[in-house]
C-alpha atoms as one frame of an Amber mdcrd trajectory, in Angstrom:
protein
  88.336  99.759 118.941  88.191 102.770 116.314  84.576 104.153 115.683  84.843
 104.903 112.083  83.014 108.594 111.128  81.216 108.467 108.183  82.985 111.493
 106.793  85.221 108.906 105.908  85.184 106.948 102.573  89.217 106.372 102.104
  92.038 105.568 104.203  93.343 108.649 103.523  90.771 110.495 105.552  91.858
 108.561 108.430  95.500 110.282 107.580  94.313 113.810 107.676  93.148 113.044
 111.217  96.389 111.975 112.462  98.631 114.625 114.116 101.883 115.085 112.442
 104.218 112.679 114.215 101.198 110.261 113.727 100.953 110.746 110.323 104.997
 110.779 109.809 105.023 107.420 111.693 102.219 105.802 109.261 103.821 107.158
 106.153 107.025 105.440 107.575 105.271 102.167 108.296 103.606 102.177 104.779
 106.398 102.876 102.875 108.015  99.780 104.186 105.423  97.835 102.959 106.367
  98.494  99.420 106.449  94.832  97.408 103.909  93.135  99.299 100.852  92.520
  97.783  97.758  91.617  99.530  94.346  90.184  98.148  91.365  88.598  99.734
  91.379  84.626  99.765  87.947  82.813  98.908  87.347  79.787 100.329  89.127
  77.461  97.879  92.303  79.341  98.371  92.209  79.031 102.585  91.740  75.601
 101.757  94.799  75.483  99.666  97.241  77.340 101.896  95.815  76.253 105.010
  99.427  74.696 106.124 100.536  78.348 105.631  98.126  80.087 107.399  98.782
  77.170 110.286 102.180  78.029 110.542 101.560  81.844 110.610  99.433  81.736
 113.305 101.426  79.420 115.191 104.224  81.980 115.216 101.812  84.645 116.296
 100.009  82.492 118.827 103.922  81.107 120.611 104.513  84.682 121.632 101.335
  85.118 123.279 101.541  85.567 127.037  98.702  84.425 127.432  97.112  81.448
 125.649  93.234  80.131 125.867  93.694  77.343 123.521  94.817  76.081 120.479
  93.388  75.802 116.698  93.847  72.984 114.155  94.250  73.650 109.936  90.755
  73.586 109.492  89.176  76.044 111.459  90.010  79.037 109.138  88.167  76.949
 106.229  84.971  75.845 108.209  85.014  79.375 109.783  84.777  80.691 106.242
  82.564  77.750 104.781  79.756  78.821 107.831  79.898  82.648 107.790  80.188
  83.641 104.198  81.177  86.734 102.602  80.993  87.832 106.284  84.074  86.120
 106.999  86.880  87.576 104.891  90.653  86.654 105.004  93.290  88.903 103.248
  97.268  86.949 102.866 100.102  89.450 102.554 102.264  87.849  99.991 106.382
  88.620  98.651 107.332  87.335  96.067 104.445  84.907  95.884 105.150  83.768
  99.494 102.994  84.005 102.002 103.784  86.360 104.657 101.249  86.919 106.980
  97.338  86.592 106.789  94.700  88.965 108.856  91.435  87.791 109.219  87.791
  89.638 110.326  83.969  89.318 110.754  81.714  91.496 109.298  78.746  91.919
 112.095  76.206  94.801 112.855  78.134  97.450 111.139  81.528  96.252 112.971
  84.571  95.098 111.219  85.973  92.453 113.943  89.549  91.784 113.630  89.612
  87.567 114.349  92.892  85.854 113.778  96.395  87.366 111.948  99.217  85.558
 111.460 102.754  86.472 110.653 106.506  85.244 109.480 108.876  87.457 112.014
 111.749  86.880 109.461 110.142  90.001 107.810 108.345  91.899 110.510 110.902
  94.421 111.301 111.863  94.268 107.491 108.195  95.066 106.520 106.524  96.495
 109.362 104.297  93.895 109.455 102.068  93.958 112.429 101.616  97.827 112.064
 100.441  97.262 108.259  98.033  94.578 108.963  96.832  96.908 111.868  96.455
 100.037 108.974  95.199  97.613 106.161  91.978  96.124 108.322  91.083  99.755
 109.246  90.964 100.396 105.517  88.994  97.574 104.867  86.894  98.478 107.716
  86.383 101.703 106.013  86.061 100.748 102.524  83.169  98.127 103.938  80.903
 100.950 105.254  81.552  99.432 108.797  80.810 102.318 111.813  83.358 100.571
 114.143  86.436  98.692 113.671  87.636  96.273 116.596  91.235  94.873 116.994
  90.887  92.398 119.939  92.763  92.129 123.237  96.206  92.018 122.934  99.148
  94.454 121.550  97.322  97.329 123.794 100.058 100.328 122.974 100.221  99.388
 119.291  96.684  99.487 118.661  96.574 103.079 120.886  99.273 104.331 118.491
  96.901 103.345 115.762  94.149 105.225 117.497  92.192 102.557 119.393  90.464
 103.505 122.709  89.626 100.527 125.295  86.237  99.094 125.804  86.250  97.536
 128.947  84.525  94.335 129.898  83.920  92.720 133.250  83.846  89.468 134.614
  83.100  87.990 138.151  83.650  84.776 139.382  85.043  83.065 142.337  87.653
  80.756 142.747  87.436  78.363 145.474  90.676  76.594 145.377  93.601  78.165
 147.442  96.249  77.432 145.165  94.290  77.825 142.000  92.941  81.525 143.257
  97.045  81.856 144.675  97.981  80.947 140.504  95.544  83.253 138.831  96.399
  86.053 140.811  99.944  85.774 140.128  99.564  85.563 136.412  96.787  88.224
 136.013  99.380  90.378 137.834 102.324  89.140 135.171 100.161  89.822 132.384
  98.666  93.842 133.426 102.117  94.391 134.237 103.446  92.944 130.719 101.079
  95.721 128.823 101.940  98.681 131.019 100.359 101.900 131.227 102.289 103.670
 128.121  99.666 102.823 125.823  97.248 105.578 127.675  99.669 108.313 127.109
  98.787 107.444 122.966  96.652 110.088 121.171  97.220 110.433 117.959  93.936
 112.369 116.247  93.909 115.905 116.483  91.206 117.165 119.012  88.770 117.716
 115.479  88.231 113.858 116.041  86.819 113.590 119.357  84.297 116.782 118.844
């Protein structure tokens, strides 16, 4: 998660906190980005390229190392239908195709990043993932939101963004041998699989954290 200061108003503030290989490395990403147009979807319009937005996420959701479960073509649409203008999805379009969607909820003064979904035949190309990363923490800003919150996964990206972790704990018990023998091998896979790199990431200058 970000927590957003209220000193800033445009994404460019966010910028003049960055230090300069930070701030090289977004002008980089954002330059890429040139030719892709992105716009809000209301409700008829998720309804319309639901199929798209399907297939995005599908892409996204394959590479996952971890999955929890699946969604069908609707959710997107009753998700939007139930929460309102509190639920607001933004497609990334070239050349009038879609590219990649990003998804949040608006809650408390939090911008929660939900689902994003994305065509890897242009993600190098277009710097994709880092763009939708850079274009919800505008929106965060730009929404008056104190806190912006990118989810789980993608840990070092999201560091090199300027995330910190907020960490959450569970407890439970399993009581089967080979199911507790099965978890314990895959929660190993999966801390190993994000490393520790992302905790060398810090890309504000030290005016930020005072």
């Amino acid at each position: 998660e970000i927590n957003i200061p209220n000193t800033w108003h445009h994404f460019e503030d966010y910028e003049k906190e960055l230090k300069h290989k930070y701030l090289q490395r977004c002008k980089k990403i954002k330059k890429s980005f040139v030719g892709v147009k992105v716009r809000e979807l209301n409700e008829q319009e998720i309804f319309d390229f639901r199929q798209e937005i399907f297939s995005l996420y599908e892409q996204v959701t394959h590479k996952q190392i971890v999955s929890m479960g699946k969604l069908n073509e609707d959710f997107f649409v009753e998700l939007k239908r139930g929460l309102k203008e509190n639920y607001r999805m933004c497609g990334f379009f070239l050349d009038d195709k879609m590219i990649a969607f990003s998804s949040a909820i608006l809650h408390d003064g939090e911008y929660d990043m939900n689902y994003i979904g994305i065509d890897y035949a242009y993600n190098s190309s277009h710097q994709l993932y880092f763009n939708i990363l850079f274009h919800c923490l505008e929106s965060a800003i730009a929404s008056g939101s104190e806190k912006l919150i990118l989810g789980r996964t993608a840990i070092e990206a999201k560091a090199i963004v300027g995330c910190t972790p907020d960490y959450r704990f569970s407890f439970y018990k399993l009581r089967n041998v080979i199911v507790n023998w099965f978890y314990q091998r895959v929660s190993k896979y999966f801390s190993e699989s994000q490393g520790d790199h992302w905790k060398e990431r810090h890309p504000f200058k030290s005016t930020y954290y005072s």
